[in-house]
Amino acid sequence: MAKEYETVIGLEVHIELSTKTKIFCGCSTAFGGDPNTHTCPVCTGMPGSLPVLNRSVVEYAMAMGLATHCDITRHGKFDRKNYFYPDNPQNYQISQLYLPICRNGYVEIETLDGVKKVGIHEIHMEEDAGKLIHDEWADASLVDYNRSGVPLIEIVSEPDMRSAKEVIAYLEKLKMFAQYLGISDCKLQEGSMRADVNLSIREKGSAEYGTRTEMKNLNSFTSITHAIQGETERQIDLIEEGKAVVQETRRWDDTKAESYAMRSKEDAQDYRYFPDPDLIPVDISDEWIERIRSKQPEFRPEKMERYRKEYGIPDYDIEIITGSKHMADIFEAATAICDQPKKVSNWLMVETMRLLKEKVMDPEDIRFSPEHLAALIELVDTKVINQPVAKQIFEVMFEEDVDPKQYVEDHGLKQESDEGAIRAICEKAISENPQSVADYKAGKEKAIGFLVGQVMKASRGKADPGTVNALLKEML
Ligand code: ADP
Ligand code: MG
Ligand code: ZN
């Protein structure tokens, strides 16, 4: 009988924090910017420059630790992880090895067998490295230190996950926590969330873990899923052939759908860690922890529960809207103004989701304001504009957050409510389309649709389609 295997997965997740300034200097953390413009002697590793810890980084890390049920380390410190690489100007990275800020937590994920706890071994603070740009045309490598010193937290899980599905559920959960806390946008594509996947295989029922490999910096849920499948198969094949899995770092190539060895697994001692003598220890008081705890937001499950009670919108809507903190904020603010939860929800679920998909954007990137969305709904409700015109304006709002009231004025988009004027256009349509009129009179109900279309066109979309329909029927 064929042996049954189990995949064992533990993750190391890096999350870039959205503090205004870097972890040890006052430089901006903004993404993009001309190369080496967000830099200073500290984050470019100039000899003699001294780091000063950014207090917000500690608070963001604590907030994440509290959300994931961790113990907060009262007396912590930073350590130097020594290695040479051109994107790392100091030749060491300031990180935390011995006394990470958070330990012993967990995250709950939903699986087919119910709720499951994934243990958090620790969360530590560290600095990001710069970026190398390999310019093949100039046959040169350039380095941009804008990202050097951007704060990161690394969340190290226990090897508690058993499938790609569980891994994705865990990552989604971390992302929700970070977004709801406002500590990171967690965009895998832009690298503000990065996952290293540690994976081993064991026979089902075995009490011991197998030897693991690590796959670094996977940047989409799809490539994570593929990498887990590919590496699971590779390790099972090795074991079936009686060969050993080597503990090493591998790179997953998503286009070739295979992984290759990068380097043998390094140990802590390879990095010659030692406490950073330039930084003082981090002492955290009970009061400080309580202050951070009292600022914890309403997280997604509580928000979903409240939406059910407060707004009476369908679960499906709630699921989508609360899937993004930013979208939920817009929903709540717009509803507070116009008091039309279902209408606000419809604009978000239908048109907003459609445009996001079309423009390959994230809900966190929505730019239109809740005030303008509420105003648009009011314009339709008060029959100042009709639904097709509202859609047209919404597309502009989505791009530039225009004020819909102003836009209607500027572009003369008010619904034609003067019945006399609509009647005149109808008459014209009837006299110009005798065939459709004859068809309608001969019993072809559908022919009227064409006439309505002609009238709408002639009114530049401003007539109310319902009124036009009724008028045409009456006149024929
Ligand atoms: P290191 O310090 O060498 O990186 P750790 O023990 O801190 O190693 O583990 C790093 C990650 O690897 C953790 O997320 C952990 O859950 C995971 N891990 C450890 N052992 C295994 C294993 N046998 N199989 C799968 N994942 C593992
Ligand atoms: Mg590690
Ligand atoms: Zn700097």
Coordinates of C-alpha atoms and ligand atoms in Angstrom, one line a residue:
M1 CA 0.0 0.0 0.0
A2 CA 1.3 3.4 -0.9
K3 CA 2.4 5.5 2.0
E4 CA 0.4 8.6 3.0
Y5 CA 2.3 11.8 3.5
E6 CA 1.6 15.0 5.2
T7 CA 3.0 18.5 4.3
V8 CA 4.2 20.6 7.2
I9 CA 4.6 24.3 6.7
G10 CA 5.8 27.2 8.8
L11 CA 6.0 30.8 7.5
E12 CA 8.3 33.7 8.0
V13 CA 6.3 36.8 6.9
H14 CA 7.9 40.2 6.5
I15 CA 5.6 43.2 6.7
E16 CA 6.7 46.7 5.8
L17 CA 5.4 49.2 8.3
S18 CA 3.7 52.4 7.0
T19 CA 5.3 54.7 9.5
K20 CA 6.1 58.1 8.1
T21 CA 9.8 57.8 8.7
K22 CA 12.4 55.0 8.7
I23 CA 13.2 52.8 11.7
F24 CA 16.5 54.5 12.7
C25 CA 16.5 57.9 11.0
G26 CA 14.1 60.6 9.9
C27 CA 14.0 59.7 6.2
S28 CA 10.7 59.2 4.4
T29 CA 9.4 55.6 3.9
A30 CA 7.4 56.6 0.8
F31 CA 7.4 54.0 -1.9
G32 CA 9.0 55.1 -5.2
G33 CA 10.8 58.4 -5.4
D34 CA 13.9 59.1 -7.4
P35 CA 16.7 56.7 -6.5
N36 CA 18.7 57.6 -3.3
T37 CA 16.5 60.7 -2.5
H38 CA 15.1 59.3 0.7
T39 CA 18.5 58.7 2.3
C40 CA 20.9 60.1 4.9
P41 CA 24.2 59.1 6.5
V42 CA 22.3 56.6 8.9
C43 CA 20.4 54.6 6.3
T44 CA 23.3 54.6 3.9
G45 CA 25.6 53.2 6.6
M46 CA 28.1 56.0 6.8
P47 CA 30.8 55.3 9.5
G48 CA 30.1 57.3 12.6
S49 CA 26.4 57.8 12.0
L50 CA 24.2 56.7 14.9
P51 CA 20.7 55.1 14.7
V52 CA 17.8 56.3 16.9
L53 CA 14.8 54.0 17.3
N54 CA 11.5 55.3 15.9
R55 CA 8.9 54.9 18.7
S56 CA 6.1 54.3 16.2
V57 CA 7.8 51.1 15.0
V58 CA 7.7 49.7 18.5
E59 CA 4.0 50.6 18.8
Y60 CA 3.1 49.1 15.5
A61 CA 4.9 45.9 16.4
M62 CA 3.1 45.8 19.7
A63 CA -0.3 46.4 18.1
M64 CA 0.3 43.4 15.8
G65 CA 1.5 41.3 18.8
L66 CA -1.6 42.1 20.8
A67 CA -3.9 41.3 17.8
T68 CA -2.2 37.9 17.5
H69 CA -2.4 37.1 21.3
C70 CA 1.4 37.4 21.8
D71 CA 3.2 38.1 25.1
I72 CA 5.0 41.5 24.9
T73 CA 8.7 41.4 25.9
R74 CA 9.1 44.0 28.6
H75 CA 12.9 44.3 28.2
G76 CA 14.0 43.9 24.6
K77 CA 17.0 44.9 22.4
F78 CA 18.4 44.9 18.9
D79 CA 21.1 42.7 17.5
R80 CA 23.4 43.0 14.5
K81 CA 23.1 40.3 11.8
N82 CA 26.3 40.5 9.9
Y83 CA 26.5 39.7 6.2
F84 CA 28.0 41.4 3.2
Y85 CA 25.8 42.4 0.3
P86 CA 25.8 45.6 -1.7
D87 CA 22.1 46.4 -0.9
N88 CA 23.1 46.4 2.8
P89 CA 25.4 49.4 3.3
Q90 CA 26.4 48.8 6.9
N91 CA 27.3 45.1 6.2
Y92 CA 25.0 44.2 9.0
Q93 CA 21.2 44.3 9.4
I94 CA 19.8 45.6 12.7
S95 CA 17.3 42.9 13.8
Q96 CA 16.2 41.1 17.0
L97 CA 17.5 37.6 17.6
Y98 CA 17.6 37.1 21.4
L99 CA 14.8 39.2 22.7
P100 CA 12.1 39.7 20.0
I101 CA 9.3 42.1 21.0
C102 CA 6.5 39.6 20.8
R103 CA 6.3 35.8 21.5
N104 CA 4.0 32.9 21.9
G105 CA 0.9 34.1 20.1
Y106 CA -1.6 32.5 17.7
V107 CA -3.9 33.3 14.8
E108 CA -7.2 31.6 14.2
I109 CA -8.0 30.5 10.7
E110 CA -11.1 28.9 9.2
T111 CA -10.5 25.4 7.6
L112 CA -12.9 22.8 6.3
D113 CA -12.6 21.1 9.7
G114 CA -13.5 24.2 11.6
V115 CA -11.4 26.9 13.4
K116 CA -7.7 26.1 13.7
K117 CA -5.0 27.9 15.7
V118 CA -1.7 28.6 14.0
G119 CA 1.0 29.4 16.6
I120 CA 3.1 32.5 16.3
H121 CA 6.6 31.8 17.6
E122 CA 7.7 35.4 17.6
I123 CA 7.4 38.8 16.0
H124 CA 10.6 40.9 15.7
M125 CA 11.5 44.3 14.4
E126 CA 14.2 44.9 11.8
E127 CA 15.2 47.1 9.0
D128 CA 14.7 46.5 5.3
A129 CA 17.6 46.5 2.8
G130 CA 18.1 48.7 -0.3
K131 CA 17.3 47.5 -3.8
L132 CA 19.8 46.4 -6.5
I133 CA 18.9 47.3 -10.1
H134 CA 20.8 45.2 -12.7
D135 CA 21.1 47.3 -15.8
E136 CA 21.9 44.9 -18.6
W137 CA 22.3 47.6 -21.2
A138 CA 24.9 49.5 -19.3
D139 CA 26.4 46.2 -18.0
A140 CA 26.2 47.6 -14.5
S141 CA 24.4 47.1 -11.2
L142 CA 23.0 50.2 -9.5
V143 CA 21.8 50.5 -5.9
D144 CA 18.9 52.5 -4.5
Y145 CA 18.9 53.0 -0.8
N146 CA 15.4 54.5 -0.5
R147 CA 14.2 51.2 1.0
S148 CA 17.2 50.8 3.3
G149 CA 16.0 51.3 6.8
V150 CA 12.3 51.0 6.1
P151 CA 10.8 49.3 9.2
L152 CA 9.8 45.7 9.0
I153 CA 8.2 43.2 11.3
E154 CA 8.9 39.6 10.8
I155 CA 6.2 37.2 12.0
V156 CA 7.5 33.7 12.5
S157 CA 4.9 31.0 12.7
E158 CA 5.1 27.6 14.3
P159 CA 5.1 24.7 11.7
D160 CA 1.3 24.4 12.1
M161 CA 0.0 24.6 8.6
R162 CA -0.7 21.5 6.5
S163 CA -1.8 22.8 3.1
A164 CA -1.6 25.8 0.7
K165 CA -5.2 26.6 1.6
E166 CA -4.3 27.0 5.3
V167 CA -1.3 29.1 4.3
I168 CA -3.4 31.5 2.3
A169 CA -6.0 31.7 5.1
Y170 CA -3.2 32.5 7.5
L171 CA -1.7 35.2 5.3
E172 CA -5.2 36.7 4.6
K173 CA -5.7 36.9 8.4
L174 CA -2.4 38.6 9.0
K175 CA -3.2 41.0 6.1
M176 CA -6.6 41.9 7.7
F177 CA -5.0 42.5 11.1
A178 CA -2.3 44.8 9.6
Q179 CA -4.8 46.7 7.4
Y180 CA -7.3 47.1 10.2
L181 CA -4.6 48.3 12.5
G182 CA -3.4 50.7 9.8
I183 CA 0.2 49.5 10.2
S184 CA 0.8 48.3 6.6
D185 CA -1.0 48.0 3.2
C186 CA 0.4 44.5 2.9
K187 CA 0.7 44.4 -0.9
L188 CA 2.4 41.3 -2.0
Q189 CA 3.0 42.6 -5.5
E190 CA 4.8 45.7 -4.2
G191 CA 6.7 43.7 -1.6
S192 CA 5.2 45.3 1.4
M193 CA 4.2 41.8 2.5
R194 CA 6.6 38.9 1.7
A195 CA 6.4 35.3 2.7
D196 CA 9.2 32.7 3.1
V197 CA 7.7 29.2 3.0
N198 CA 9.4 26.5 5.2
L199 CA 8.2 23.1 4.1
S200 CA 8.8 19.5 5.1
I201 CA 7.1 16.1 4.5
R202 CA 6.4 13.4 6.9
E203 CA 4.5 10.1 7.0
K204 CA 1.0 10.7 8.2
G205 CA 0.7 10.0 11.9
S206 CA 4.5 10.4 12.5
A207 CA 5.3 12.5 15.6
E208 CA 8.5 13.9 14.2
Y209 CA 9.1 16.5 11.6
G210 CA 11.0 15.9 8.4
T211 CA 13.9 18.0 7.1
R212 CA 12.6 21.3 5.7
T213 CA 13.6 23.5 2.9
E214 CA 12.9 27.3 2.7
M215 CA 11.5 29.1 -0.3
K216 CA 12.1 32.8 -0.2
N217 CA 10.1 35.9 -1.2
L218 CA 7.1 34.5 -2.9
N219 CA 5.1 37.5 -4.1
S220 CA 1.6 36.3 -4.9
F221 CA -0.9 33.8 -3.5
T222 CA -0.8 31.9 -6.8
S223 CA 2.9 31.5 -6.7
I224 CA 2.8 30.4 -3.0
T225 CA 0.2 27.8 -3.9
H226 CA 2.3 26.5 -6.9
A227 CA 5.5 26.5 -4.9
I228 CA 3.9 24.5 -2.1
Q229 CA 2.5 21.9 -4.6
G230 CA 5.8 21.7 -6.5
E231 CA 8.0 21.4 -3.4
T232 CA 5.6 18.8 -1.8
E233 CA 5.9 16.6 -4.9
R234 CA 9.7 17.1 -5.1
Q235 CA 10.2 16.0 -1.5
I236 CA 7.9 13.1 -1.7
D237 CA 9.7 11.8 -4.8
L238 CA 13.0 12.1 -3.0
I239 CA 11.7 10.2 0.0
E240 CA 10.1 7.5 -2.2
E241 CA 13.4 7.0 -3.9
G242 CA 15.1 6.6 -0.5
K243 CA 17.0 9.9 -0.8
A244 CA 17.4 12.5 1.8
V245 CA 15.9 16.0 1.7
V246 CA 18.7 18.5 2.1
Q247 CA 18.1 21.5 4.4
E248 CA 18.6 24.4 2.1
T249 CA 17.1 27.7 0.7
R250 CA 15.5 27.2 -2.7
R251 CA 14.1 29.6 -5.2
W252 CA 10.7 28.9 -6.8
D253 CA 10.5 29.8 -10.4
D254 CA 6.8 30.3 -11.2
T255 CA 7.2 30.4 -14.9
K256 CA 9.1 27.1 -15.1
A257 CA 7.0 25.7 -12.2
E258 CA 10.1 24.3 -10.5
S259 CA 12.4 25.2 -7.7
Y260 CA 16.2 25.1 -7.6
A261 CA 18.7 25.2 -4.8
M262 CA 20.1 28.7 -3.9
R263 CA 22.3 28.0 -0.9
S264 CA 22.6 25.6 1.9
K265 CA 20.7 26.6 5.0
E266 CA 22.6 29.2 7.1
D267 CA 22.6 29.1 10.9
A268 CA 22.4 31.9 13.3
Q269 CA 26.1 31.5 14.0
D270 CA 26.9 32.1 10.3
Y271 CA 25.7 35.7 11.0
R272 CA 27.8 36.3 14.0
Y273 CA 24.9 38.0 15.8
F274 CA 25.7 40.3 18.7
P275 CA 23.8 43.1 20.5
D276 CA 23.9 46.4 18.7
P277 CA 26.1 48.6 20.9
D278 CA 24.6 51.8 19.3
L279 CA 21.1 51.2 20.5
I280 CA 19.8 51.3 24.0
P281 CA 17.5 48.5 25.2
V282 CA 13.7 48.8 24.6
D283 CA 11.9 48.9 27.9
I284 CA 8.1 48.6 27.7
S285 CA 5.9 49.5 30.6
D286 CA 2.5 48.0 31.5
E287 CA 1.0 51.4 30.9
W288 CA 2.4 51.6 27.4
I289 CA 1.0 48.2 26.5
E290 CA -2.4 49.2 27.9
R291 CA -2.4 52.4 26.0
I292 CA -1.8 50.4 22.7
R293 CA -4.4 47.8 23.7
S294 CA -7.0 50.5 24.3
K295 CA -6.4 51.8 20.8
Q296 CA -7.0 48.4 19.1
P297 CA -9.7 48.8 16.4
E298 CA -12.8 46.8 15.8
F299 CA -11.4 43.9 13.7
R300 CA -13.2 42.2 10.8
P301 CA -15.3 39.5 12.7
E302 CA -16.8 42.1 15.1
K303 CA -17.3 44.5 12.2
M304 CA -19.2 41.9 10.2
E305 CA -21.4 41.1 13.2
R306 CA -22.2 44.8 13.7
Y307 CA -23.0 45.3 10.0
R308 CA -25.5 42.4 10.2
K309 CA -27.3 44.1 13.1
E310 CA -26.9 47.8 12.1
Y311 CA -27.3 47.9 8.4
G312 CA -29.4 44.9 7.4
I313 CA -27.4 44.3 4.2
P314 CA -26.8 40.7 2.9
D315 CA -23.9 38.6 4.2
Y316 CA -22.5 38.5 0.7
D317 CA -22.2 42.3 0.7
I318 CA -20.7 42.3 4.2
E319 CA -18.1 39.8 3.2
I320 CA -16.9 41.9 0.3
I321 CA -17.0 45.3 2.0
T322 CA -15.2 44.2 5.2
G323 CA -12.6 42.4 3.1
S324 CA -10.9 45.8 2.8
K325 CA -10.7 48.2 5.8
H326 CA -10.6 51.2 3.4
M327 CA -13.8 50.1 1.6
A328 CA -15.5 49.5 5.0
D329 CA -14.5 53.0 6.1
I330 CA -16.0 54.5 2.9
F331 CA -19.2 52.4 3.3
E332 CA -19.7 53.6 6.9
A333 CA -19.0 57.2 6.2
A334 CA -21.2 57.4 3.0
T335 CA -24.0 55.6 4.8
A336 CA -23.8 58.0 7.8
I337 CA -24.5 60.8 5.3
C338 CA -27.2 59.4 3.0
D339 CA -28.6 56.7 5.3
Q340 CA -29.0 54.3 2.4
P341 CA -26.8 51.3 3.3
K342 CA -28.0 49.0 0.5
K343 CA -27.5 51.7 -2.2
V344 CA -24.0 52.5 -0.9
S345 CA -23.2 48.8 -0.8
N346 CA -24.4 48.4 -4.4
W347 CA -22.1 51.1 -5.7
L348 CA -19.2 49.4 -3.9
M349 CA -20.0 45.8 -4.9
V350 CA -21.0 46.4 -8.5
E351 CA -19.3 49.4 -10.1
T352 CA -16.4 49.8 -7.7
M353 CA -15.4 46.1 -7.9
R354 CA -15.8 46.2 -11.7
L355 CA -13.5 49.2 -12.1
L356 CA -11.0 47.8 -9.6
K357 CA -10.8 44.6 -11.6
E358 CA -10.6 46.4 -14.9
K359 CA -7.8 48.7 -13.8
V360 CA -6.0 45.9 -11.8
M361 CA -6.3 48.0 -8.6
D362 CA -6.5 47.1 -4.9
P363 CA -9.5 48.2 -2.8
E364 CA -7.0 50.0 -0.6
D365 CA -6.3 52.3 -3.6
I366 CA -9.9 53.6 -3.9
R367 CA -9.7 57.4 -4.1
F368 CA -13.3 58.7 -4.3
S369 CA -14.6 60.2 -1.1
P370 CA -17.6 58.9 0.9
E371 CA -19.1 62.4 0.7
H372 CA -19.1 62.3 -3.1
L373 CA -20.6 58.8 -3.2
A374 CA -23.4 59.9 -0.9
A375 CA -24.0 63.0 -3.0
L376 CA -24.3 60.8 -6.2
I377 CA -26.9 58.6 -4.5
E378 CA -28.8 61.6 -3.5
L379 CA -28.8 63.0 -7.0
V380 CA -30.4 59.8 -8.3
D381 CA -32.9 59.6 -5.4
T382 CA -34.1 63.1 -6.0
K383 CA -34.3 62.4 -9.8
V384 CA -31.8 65.1 -10.7
I385 CA -30.0 62.5 -12.8
N386 CA -30.9 59.0 -13.9
Q387 CA -29.0 55.8 -13.3
P388 CA -27.1 55.6 -16.6
V389 CA -25.8 59.2 -16.1
A390 CA -24.9 58.3 -12.5
K391 CA -22.8 55.4 -13.8
Q392 CA -21.1 57.7 -16.2
I393 CA -20.3 60.2 -13.4
F394 CA -19.2 57.5 -11.1
E395 CA -16.5 56.4 -13.6
V396 CA -15.1 60.0 -13.5
M397 CA -15.4 60.1 -9.7
F398 CA -13.5 56.8 -9.5
E399 CA -10.6 58.4 -11.4
E400 CA -10.5 61.9 -10.0
D401 CA -13.0 62.1 -7.1
V402 CA -15.0 64.9 -8.7
D403 CA -17.9 66.5 -6.9
P404 CA -20.9 64.9 -8.7
K405 CA -23.1 67.9 -8.0
Q406 CA -20.6 70.3 -9.6
Y407 CA -20.0 67.8 -12.4
V408 CA -23.7 67.6 -13.3
E409 CA -23.8 71.5 -13.4
D410 CA -20.6 71.8 -15.4
H411 CA -21.7 69.2 -18.0
G412 CA -25.4 69.9 -18.1
L413 CA -26.3 66.4 -17.2
K414 CA -29.6 67.1 -15.3
Q415 CA -32.3 64.7 -16.1
E416 CA -34.8 66.1 -18.6
S417 CA -38.0 66.3 -16.6
D418 CA -39.9 68.7 -18.8
E419 CA -42.5 66.4 -20.2
G420 CA -43.2 68.7 -23.1
A421 CA -39.5 68.5 -24.2
I422 CA -39.5 64.7 -24.0
R423 CA -42.7 64.5 -25.8
A424 CA -41.3 66.5 -28.7
I425 CA -38.3 64.1 -28.9
C426 CA -40.7 61.1 -28.9
E427 CA -42.7 62.6 -31.7
K428 CA -39.6 63.1 -33.8
A429 CA -38.5 59.5 -33.1
I430 CA -41.9 58.2 -34.1
S431 CA -42.0 60.1 -37.4
E432 CA -38.4 59.1 -38.3
N433 CA -38.9 55.4 -37.6
P434 CA -42.1 54.3 -39.4
Q435 CA -40.9 50.7 -39.6
S436 CA -40.5 50.3 -35.8
V437 CA -43.8 52.0 -35.3
A438 CA -45.4 49.5 -37.8
D439 CA -43.7 46.6 -36.1
Y440 CA -44.9 47.7 -32.7
K441 CA -48.5 48.2 -33.9
A442 CA -48.3 44.7 -35.5
G443 CA -47.7 43.3 -32.0
K444 CA -43.9 43.3 -31.8
E445 CA -43.6 44.6 -28.3
K446 CA -39.8 44.7 -28.6
A447 CA -39.9 47.3 -31.3
I448 CA -40.6 49.9 -28.7
G449 CA -37.1 49.3 -27.2
F450 CA -35.5 50.7 -30.3
L451 CA -37.6 53.8 -30.1
V452 CA -36.8 54.3 -26.5
G453 CA -33.1 54.0 -27.4
Q454 CA -33.5 56.7 -30.1
V455 CA -35.1 59.1 -27.7
M456 CA -32.5 58.4 -25.0
K457 CA -29.8 59.1 -27.6
A458 CA -31.5 62.3 -28.8
S459 CA -31.7 63.5 -25.2
R460 CA -28.1 62.7 -24.6
G461 CA -29.0 60.2 -22.0
K462 CA -30.8 62.7 -19.8
A463 CA -34.4 61.6 -20.3
D464 CA -35.8 59.1 -17.7
P465 CA -36.1 55.8 -19.6
G466 CA -39.3 54.9 -17.6
T467 CA -41.0 58.2 -18.6
V468 CA -39.9 57.8 -22.2
N469 CA -41.3 54.2 -22.3
A470 CA -44.7 55.3 -20.9
L471 CA -45.0 58.3 -23.2
L472 CA -44.2 56.3 -26.3
K473 CA -46.8 53.7 -25.4
E474 CA -49.3 56.4 -24.8
M475 CA -48.5 58.2 -28.1
L476 CA -48.6 55.1 -30.2
Ligands
ADP1 P1 15.7 29.4 11.5 O1 16.0 30.2 12.7 O2 16.8 28.5 11.1 O3 15.2 30.2 10.4 P2 13.4 28.4 12.8 O4 13.3 27.3 13.7 O5 13.3 29.8 13.4 O6 14.6 28.3 11.9 O7 12.2 28.2 11.9 C1 11.9 29.1 10.8 C2 10.6 28.7 10.2 O8 10.6 27.3 9.8 C3 9.4 28.8 11.2 O9 8.4 29.4 10.6 C4 9.1 27.3 11.5 O10 7.8 27.2 11.8 C5 9.5 26.6 10.3 N1 9.9 25.2 10.5 C6 10.8 24.8 11.4 N2 10.9 23.5 11.3 C7 10.1 23.1 10.3 C8 9.8 21.8 9.6 N3 10.4 20.7 10.0 N4 9.0 21.8 8.6 C9 8.4 22.9 8.2 N5 8.6 24.1 8.7 C10 9.5 24.2 9.7
MG2 MG 14.7 32.2 9.8
ZN3 ZN 18.0 58.0 6.5

